[in-house]
Coordinates of C-alpha atoms and ligand atoms in Angstrom, one line a residue:
X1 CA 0.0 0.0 0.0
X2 CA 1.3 3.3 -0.9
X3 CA 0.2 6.6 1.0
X4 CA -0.3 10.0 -0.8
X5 CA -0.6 13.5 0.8
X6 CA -4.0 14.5 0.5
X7 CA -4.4 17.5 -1.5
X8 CA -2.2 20.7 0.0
X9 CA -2.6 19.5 3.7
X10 CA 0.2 17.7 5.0
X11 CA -1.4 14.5 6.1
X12 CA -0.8 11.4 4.5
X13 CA -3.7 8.7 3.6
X14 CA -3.6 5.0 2.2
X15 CA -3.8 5.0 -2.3
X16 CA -7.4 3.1 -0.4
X17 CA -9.8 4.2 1.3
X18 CA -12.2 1.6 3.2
X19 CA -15.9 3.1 2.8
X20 CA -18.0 1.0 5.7
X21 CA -21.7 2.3 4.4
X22 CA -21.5 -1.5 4.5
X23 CA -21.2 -1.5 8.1
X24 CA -24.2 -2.4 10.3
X25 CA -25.7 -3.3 7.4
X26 CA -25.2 -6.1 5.1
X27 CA -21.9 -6.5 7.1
X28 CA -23.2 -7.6 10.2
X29 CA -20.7 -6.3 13.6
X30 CA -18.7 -9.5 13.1
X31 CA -17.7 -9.4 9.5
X32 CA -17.3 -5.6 9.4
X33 CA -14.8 -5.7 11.9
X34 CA -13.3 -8.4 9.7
X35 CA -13.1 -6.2 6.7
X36 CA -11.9 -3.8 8.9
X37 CA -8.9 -5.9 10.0
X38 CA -8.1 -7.2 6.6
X39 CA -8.0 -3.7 5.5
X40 CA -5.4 -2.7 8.1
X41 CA -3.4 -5.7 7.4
X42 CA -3.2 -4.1 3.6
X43 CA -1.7 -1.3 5.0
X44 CA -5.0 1.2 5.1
X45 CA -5.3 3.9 7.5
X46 CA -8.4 5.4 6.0
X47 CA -12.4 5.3 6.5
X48 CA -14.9 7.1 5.1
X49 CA -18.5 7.1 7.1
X50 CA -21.3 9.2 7.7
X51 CA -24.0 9.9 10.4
X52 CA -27.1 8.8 8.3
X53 CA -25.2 4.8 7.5
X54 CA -27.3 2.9 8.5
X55 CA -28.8 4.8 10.6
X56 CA -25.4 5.5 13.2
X57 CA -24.4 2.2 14.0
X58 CA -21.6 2.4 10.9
X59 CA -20.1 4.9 13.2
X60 CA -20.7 3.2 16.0
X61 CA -18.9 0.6 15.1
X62 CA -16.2 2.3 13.4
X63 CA -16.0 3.6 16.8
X64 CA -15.6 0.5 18.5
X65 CA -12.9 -0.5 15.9
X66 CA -10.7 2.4 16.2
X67 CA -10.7 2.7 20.1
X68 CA -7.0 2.0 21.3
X69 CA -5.2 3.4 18.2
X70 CA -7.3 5.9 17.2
X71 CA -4.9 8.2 16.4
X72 CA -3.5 5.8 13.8
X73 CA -6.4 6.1 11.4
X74 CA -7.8 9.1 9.2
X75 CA -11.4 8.7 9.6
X76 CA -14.1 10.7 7.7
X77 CA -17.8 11.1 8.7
X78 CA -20.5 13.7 7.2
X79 CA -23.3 15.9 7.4
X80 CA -26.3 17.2 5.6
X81 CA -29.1 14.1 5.4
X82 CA -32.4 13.7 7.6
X83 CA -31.6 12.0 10.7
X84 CA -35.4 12.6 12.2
X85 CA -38.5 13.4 11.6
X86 CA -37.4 17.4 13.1
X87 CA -37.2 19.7 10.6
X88 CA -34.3 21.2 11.9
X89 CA -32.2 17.5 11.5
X90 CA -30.9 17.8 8.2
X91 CA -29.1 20.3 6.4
X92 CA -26.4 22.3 6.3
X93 CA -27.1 25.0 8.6
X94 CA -25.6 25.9 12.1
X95 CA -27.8 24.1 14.7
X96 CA -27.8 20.6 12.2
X97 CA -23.5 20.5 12.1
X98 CA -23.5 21.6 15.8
X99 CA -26.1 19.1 17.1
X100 CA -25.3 16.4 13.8
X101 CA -20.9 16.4 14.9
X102 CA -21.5 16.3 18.8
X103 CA -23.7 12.9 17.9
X104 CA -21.0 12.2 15.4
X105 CA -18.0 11.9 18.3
X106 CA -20.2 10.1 20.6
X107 CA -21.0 7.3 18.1
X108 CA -17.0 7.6 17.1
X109 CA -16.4 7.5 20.9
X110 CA -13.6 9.9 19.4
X111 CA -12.8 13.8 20.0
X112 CA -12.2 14.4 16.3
X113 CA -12.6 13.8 13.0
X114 CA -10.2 13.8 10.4
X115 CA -11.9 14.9 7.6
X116 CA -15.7 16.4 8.1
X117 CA -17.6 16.4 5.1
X118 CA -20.8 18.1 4.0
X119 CA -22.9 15.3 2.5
X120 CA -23.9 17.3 -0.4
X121 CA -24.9 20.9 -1.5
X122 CA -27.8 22.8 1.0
X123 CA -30.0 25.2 -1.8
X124 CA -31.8 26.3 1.2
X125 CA -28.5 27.5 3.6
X126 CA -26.3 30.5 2.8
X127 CA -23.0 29.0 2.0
X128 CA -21.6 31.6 4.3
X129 CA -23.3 30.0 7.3
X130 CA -22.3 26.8 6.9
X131 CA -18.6 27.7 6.1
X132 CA -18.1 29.8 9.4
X133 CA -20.1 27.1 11.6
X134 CA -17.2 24.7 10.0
X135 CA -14.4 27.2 10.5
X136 CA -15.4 27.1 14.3
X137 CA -15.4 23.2 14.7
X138 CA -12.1 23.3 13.0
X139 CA -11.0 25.8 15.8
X140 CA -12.1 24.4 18.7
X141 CA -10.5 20.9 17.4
X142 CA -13.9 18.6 16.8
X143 CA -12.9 18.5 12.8
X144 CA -8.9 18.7 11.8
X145 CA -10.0 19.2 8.4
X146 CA -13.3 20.4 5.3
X147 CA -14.5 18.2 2.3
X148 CA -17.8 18.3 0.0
X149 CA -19.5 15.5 -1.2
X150 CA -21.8 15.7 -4.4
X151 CA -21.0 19.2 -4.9
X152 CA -21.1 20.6 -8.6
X153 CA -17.9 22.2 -9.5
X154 CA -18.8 26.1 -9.2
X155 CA -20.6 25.3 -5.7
X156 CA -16.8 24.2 -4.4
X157 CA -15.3 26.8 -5.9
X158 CA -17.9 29.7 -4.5
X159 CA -17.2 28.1 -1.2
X160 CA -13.2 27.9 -1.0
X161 CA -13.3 31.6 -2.6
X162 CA -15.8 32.3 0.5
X163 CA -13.2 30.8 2.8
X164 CA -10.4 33.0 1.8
X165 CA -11.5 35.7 1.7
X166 CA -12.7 35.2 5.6
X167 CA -9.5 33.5 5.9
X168 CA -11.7 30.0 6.6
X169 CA -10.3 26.6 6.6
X170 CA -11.2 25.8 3.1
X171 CA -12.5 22.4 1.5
X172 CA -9.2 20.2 1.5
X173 CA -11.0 17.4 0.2
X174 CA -14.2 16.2 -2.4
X175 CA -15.9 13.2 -2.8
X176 CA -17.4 12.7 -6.0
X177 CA -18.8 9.8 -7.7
X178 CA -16.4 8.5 -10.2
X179 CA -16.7 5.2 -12.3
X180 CA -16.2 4.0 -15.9
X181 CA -19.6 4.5 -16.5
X182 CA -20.3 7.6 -14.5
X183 CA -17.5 10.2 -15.8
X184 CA -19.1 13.3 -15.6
X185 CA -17.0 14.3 -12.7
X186 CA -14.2 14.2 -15.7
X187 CA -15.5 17.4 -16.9
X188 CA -15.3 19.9 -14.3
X189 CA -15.1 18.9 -10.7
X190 CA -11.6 17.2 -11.4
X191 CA -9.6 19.6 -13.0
X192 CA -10.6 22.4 -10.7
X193 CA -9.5 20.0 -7.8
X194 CA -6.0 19.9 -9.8
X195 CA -5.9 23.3 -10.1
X196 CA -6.8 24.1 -6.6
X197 CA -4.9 20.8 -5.0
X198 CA -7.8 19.5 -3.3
X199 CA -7.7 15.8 -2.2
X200 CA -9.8 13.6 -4.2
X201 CA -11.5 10.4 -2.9
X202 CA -14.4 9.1 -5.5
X203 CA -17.0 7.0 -4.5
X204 CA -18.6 4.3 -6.2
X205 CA -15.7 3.5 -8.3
X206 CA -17.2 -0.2 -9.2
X207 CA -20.3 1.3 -10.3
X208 CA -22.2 0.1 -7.1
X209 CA -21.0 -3.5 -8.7
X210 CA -22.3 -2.7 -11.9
X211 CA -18.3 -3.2 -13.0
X212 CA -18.1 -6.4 -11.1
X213 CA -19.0 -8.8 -13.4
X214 CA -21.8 -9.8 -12.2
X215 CA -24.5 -8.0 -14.4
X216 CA -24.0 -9.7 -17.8
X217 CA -26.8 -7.9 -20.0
X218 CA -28.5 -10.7 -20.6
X219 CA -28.0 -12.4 -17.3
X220 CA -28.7 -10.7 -14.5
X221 CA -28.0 -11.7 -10.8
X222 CA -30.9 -12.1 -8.6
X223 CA -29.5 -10.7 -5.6
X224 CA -26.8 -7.0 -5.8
X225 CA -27.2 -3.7 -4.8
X226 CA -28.3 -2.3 -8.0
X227 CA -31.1 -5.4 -7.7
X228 CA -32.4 -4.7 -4.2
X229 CA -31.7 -1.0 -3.9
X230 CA -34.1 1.4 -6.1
X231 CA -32.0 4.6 -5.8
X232 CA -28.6 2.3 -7.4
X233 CA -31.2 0.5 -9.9
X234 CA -32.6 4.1 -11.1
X235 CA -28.8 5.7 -11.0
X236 CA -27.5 2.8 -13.3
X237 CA -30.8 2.1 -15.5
X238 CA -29.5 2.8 -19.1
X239 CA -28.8 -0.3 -21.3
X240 CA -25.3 1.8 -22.3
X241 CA -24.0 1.0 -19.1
X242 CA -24.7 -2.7 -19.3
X243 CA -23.0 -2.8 -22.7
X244 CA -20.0 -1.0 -21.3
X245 CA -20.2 -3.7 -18.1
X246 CA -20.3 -6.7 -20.6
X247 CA -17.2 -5.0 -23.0
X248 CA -15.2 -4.5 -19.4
X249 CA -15.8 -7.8 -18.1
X250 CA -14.1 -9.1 -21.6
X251 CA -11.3 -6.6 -21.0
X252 CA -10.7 -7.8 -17.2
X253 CA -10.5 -11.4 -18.7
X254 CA -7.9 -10.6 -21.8
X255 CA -5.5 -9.0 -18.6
X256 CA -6.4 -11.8 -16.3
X257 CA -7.7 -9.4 -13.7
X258 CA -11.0 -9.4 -11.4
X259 CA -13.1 -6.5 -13.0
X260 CA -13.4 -5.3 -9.7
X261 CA -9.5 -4.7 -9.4
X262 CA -9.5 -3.3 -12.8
X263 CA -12.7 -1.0 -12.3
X264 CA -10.9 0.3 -9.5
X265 CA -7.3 0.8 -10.4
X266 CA -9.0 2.4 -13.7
X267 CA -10.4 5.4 -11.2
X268 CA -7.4 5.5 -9.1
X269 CA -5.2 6.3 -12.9
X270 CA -7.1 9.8 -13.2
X271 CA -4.2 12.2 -12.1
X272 CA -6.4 14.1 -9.5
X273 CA -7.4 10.9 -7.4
X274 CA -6.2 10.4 -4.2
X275 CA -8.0 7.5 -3.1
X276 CA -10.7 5.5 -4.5
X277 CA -13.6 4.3 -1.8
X278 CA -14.2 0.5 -1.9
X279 CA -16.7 -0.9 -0.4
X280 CA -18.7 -4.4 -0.1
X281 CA -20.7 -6.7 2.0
X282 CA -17.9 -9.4 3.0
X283 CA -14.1 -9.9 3.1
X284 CA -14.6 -12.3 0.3
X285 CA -15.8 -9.0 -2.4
X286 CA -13.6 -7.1 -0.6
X287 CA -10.1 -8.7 -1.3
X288 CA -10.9 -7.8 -5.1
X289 CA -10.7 -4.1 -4.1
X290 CA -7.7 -4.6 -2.3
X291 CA -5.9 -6.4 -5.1
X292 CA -6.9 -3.4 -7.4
X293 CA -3.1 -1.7 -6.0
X294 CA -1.8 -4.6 -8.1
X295 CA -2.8 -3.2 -11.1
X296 CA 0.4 -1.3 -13.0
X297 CA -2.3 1.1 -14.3
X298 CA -0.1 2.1 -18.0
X299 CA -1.4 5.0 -19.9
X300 CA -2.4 2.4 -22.8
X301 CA -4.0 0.3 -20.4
X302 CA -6.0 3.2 -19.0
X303 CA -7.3 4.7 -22.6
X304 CA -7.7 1.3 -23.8
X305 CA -10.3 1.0 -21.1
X306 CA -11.5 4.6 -21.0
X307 CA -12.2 3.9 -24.7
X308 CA -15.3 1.8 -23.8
X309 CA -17.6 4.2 -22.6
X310 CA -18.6 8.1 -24.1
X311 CA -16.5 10.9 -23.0
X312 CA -19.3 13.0 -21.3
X313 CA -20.4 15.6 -22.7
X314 CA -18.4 19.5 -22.3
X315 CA -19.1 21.6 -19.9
X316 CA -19.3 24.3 -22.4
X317 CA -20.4 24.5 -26.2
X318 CA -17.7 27.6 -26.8
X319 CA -15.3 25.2 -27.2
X320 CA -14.1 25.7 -30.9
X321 CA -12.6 29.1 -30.2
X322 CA -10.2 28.1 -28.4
X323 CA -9.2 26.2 -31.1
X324 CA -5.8 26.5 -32.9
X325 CA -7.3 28.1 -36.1
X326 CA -8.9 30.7 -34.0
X327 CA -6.3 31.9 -31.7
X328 CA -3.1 29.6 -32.5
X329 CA -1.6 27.1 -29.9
X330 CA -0.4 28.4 -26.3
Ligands
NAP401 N1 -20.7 10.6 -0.6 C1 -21.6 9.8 -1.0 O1 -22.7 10.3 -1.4 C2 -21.4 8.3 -1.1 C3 -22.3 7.5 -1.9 C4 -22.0 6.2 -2.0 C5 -20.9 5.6 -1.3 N2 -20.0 6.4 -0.6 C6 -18.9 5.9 0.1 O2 -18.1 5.1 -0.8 C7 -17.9 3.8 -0.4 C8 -17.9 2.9 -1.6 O3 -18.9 3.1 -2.4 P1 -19.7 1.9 -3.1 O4 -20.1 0.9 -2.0 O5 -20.8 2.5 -3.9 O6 -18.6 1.2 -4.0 P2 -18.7 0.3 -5.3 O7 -17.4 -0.4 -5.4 O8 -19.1 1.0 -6.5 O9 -19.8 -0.8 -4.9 C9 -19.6 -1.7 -3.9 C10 -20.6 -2.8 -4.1 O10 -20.3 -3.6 -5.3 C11 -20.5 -5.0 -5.0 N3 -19.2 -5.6 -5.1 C12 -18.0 -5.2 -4.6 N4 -17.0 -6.1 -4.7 C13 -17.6 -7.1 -5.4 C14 -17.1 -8.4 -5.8 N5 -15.8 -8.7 -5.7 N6 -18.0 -9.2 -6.4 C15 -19.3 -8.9 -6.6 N7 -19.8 -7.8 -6.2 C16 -19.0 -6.9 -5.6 C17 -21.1 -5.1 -3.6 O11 -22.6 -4.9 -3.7 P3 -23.6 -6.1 -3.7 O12 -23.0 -7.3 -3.0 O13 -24.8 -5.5 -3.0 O14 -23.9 -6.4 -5.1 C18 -20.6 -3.8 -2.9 O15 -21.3 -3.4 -1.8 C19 -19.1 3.6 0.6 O16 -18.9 2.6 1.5 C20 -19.2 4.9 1.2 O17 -18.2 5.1 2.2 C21 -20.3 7.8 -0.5

């Protein structure tokens, strides 16, 4: 396992990061602290979480799996999703992160977090709000340090330009969802995290399993996440994707290599990714994942793969002028 500094902080974070929405879950408190211990043994020292997992008990147990070396690990948990019927429990506003990071530690039975994230954008909630009610927690030590989740590009950068100019802790860190088949993240949200050296841990990166294997076109599984779970069946609904799934399994086989490894190591070769997110239900799945650091990930390799699914689409259609014929090469 190799360890990269995430983004321009100076803490350092397995090329892996264990995601344990899993926990509490379909990993019952015995087999998630297996996973958790076969991760360590691979040499990770990061977890992702969040409060709404399963209700608490993924950090609950994280929790439990930490205490004694807690200072070894970089853990991760997040805000913004309902956690009650109150309207005031969900969100990104002041009272939700204060009430929403106390509950946090205590599940954590911890008196930080690493890295606090805000679970995705709040329409409703001032960005300045939420950025100075995170600037405190980083003061008085509850959060070391910021990260978004499911932000769109110019969100991000509206907040970290907000930050700065307060002089805020800024967002050190995203999470987006990044797979073969979902590359819009590609378009925007990664180069600006280049150009502004934020850390970059995608989520997803198998495609929820789509990119397992499992999900021939024509033969599908009866039991899987994008089987039993209607948000994942609605995300990855378009017969495109199952083409791309049945091409990728073919690839996986030519190189010898689980998809899931490949799917993986295929995220983890976009220069702005820090860590890919695995994730699964057993230590069985989950060796795949940690195989994926096996992968030499070659340039040929990666566009040979990347060549299997649409470039999304640009951000932009003012492209052509900055084309050579218009204004020459810079
Ligand atoms: N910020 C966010 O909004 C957000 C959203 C999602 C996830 N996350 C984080 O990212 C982590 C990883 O995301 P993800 O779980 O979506 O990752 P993923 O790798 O795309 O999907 C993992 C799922 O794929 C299937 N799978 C994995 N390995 C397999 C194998 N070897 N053979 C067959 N099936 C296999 C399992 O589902 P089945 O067994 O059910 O088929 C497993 O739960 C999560 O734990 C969480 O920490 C964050």
């Amino acid at each position: 396992m190799k360890y990269k500094i995430l983004g321009k902080t100076g803490m350092e974070v397995s090329e892996l990061c264990m995601g344990t929405m899993s926990f509490g879950g379909h990993a019952d408190e015995k087999e998630s602290a297996k996973m958790f211990n076969q991760c360590r043994d691979a040499g990770i020292n990061f977890f992702d979480c969040a409060n709404v997992y399963e209700k608490g008990k993924s950090e609950t147990i994280l929790g439990k799996l930490i205490s004694g070396s807690r200072n070894d690990f970089v853990i991760t948990s997040k805000v913004y999703f309902p956690t009650s019927n109150d309207v005031n429990a969900r969100g990104n506003t002041r009272k939700n992160i204060i009430n929403s990071i106390n509950e946090s530690l205590m599940r954590l039975n911890t008196e930080y977090i690493d890295l606090y994230f805000l679970h995705r954008f709040d329409d409703l909630t001032p960005i300045e709000e939420t950025m100075r009610v995170l600037e405190d927690l980083v003061k008085t030590g509850k959060v070391l340090y910021l990260g978004a989740s499911n932000f769109a590009a110019w969100q991000i950068a509206k907040a970290i330009g907000i930050s700065e100019k307060n002089s805020w802790n800024r967002f050190e860190c995203i999470q987006p969802m990044y797979n073969l088949v979902k590359r819009q993240a590609e378009v925007e949200i990664l180069p600006m995290a280049i150009s502004e050296n934020i850390g970059v841990i995608n989520y997803s990166p198998t495609g929820g399993g789509l990119l397992s294997g499992k999900y021939a076109k024509n033969n599908q599984p009866t039991k899987g996440r994008l089987i039993e779970n209607k948000m994942y069946k609605s995300r990855y609904n378009e017969s495109k994707m199952f083409e791309i799934a049945d091409k990728f399994t073919s690839l996986s086989k030519k190189y010898g290599c689980s998809p899931v490894s490949l799917a993986i190591a295929w995220t983890k070769g976009h220069p702005a990714i820090t860590s890919p997110i695995i994730g699964g239900r057993n230590t069985e799945q989950l060796k795949d994942s940690l195989d994926s650091v096996k992968i030499e990930m070659t340039t040929d390799l990666r566009q040979e793969i990347t060549d299997l699914s649409p470039n999304p689409g640009v951000a932009t259609d003012r492209n052509e002028e900055s084309t050579e014929h218009n204004y020459g090469q810079r």
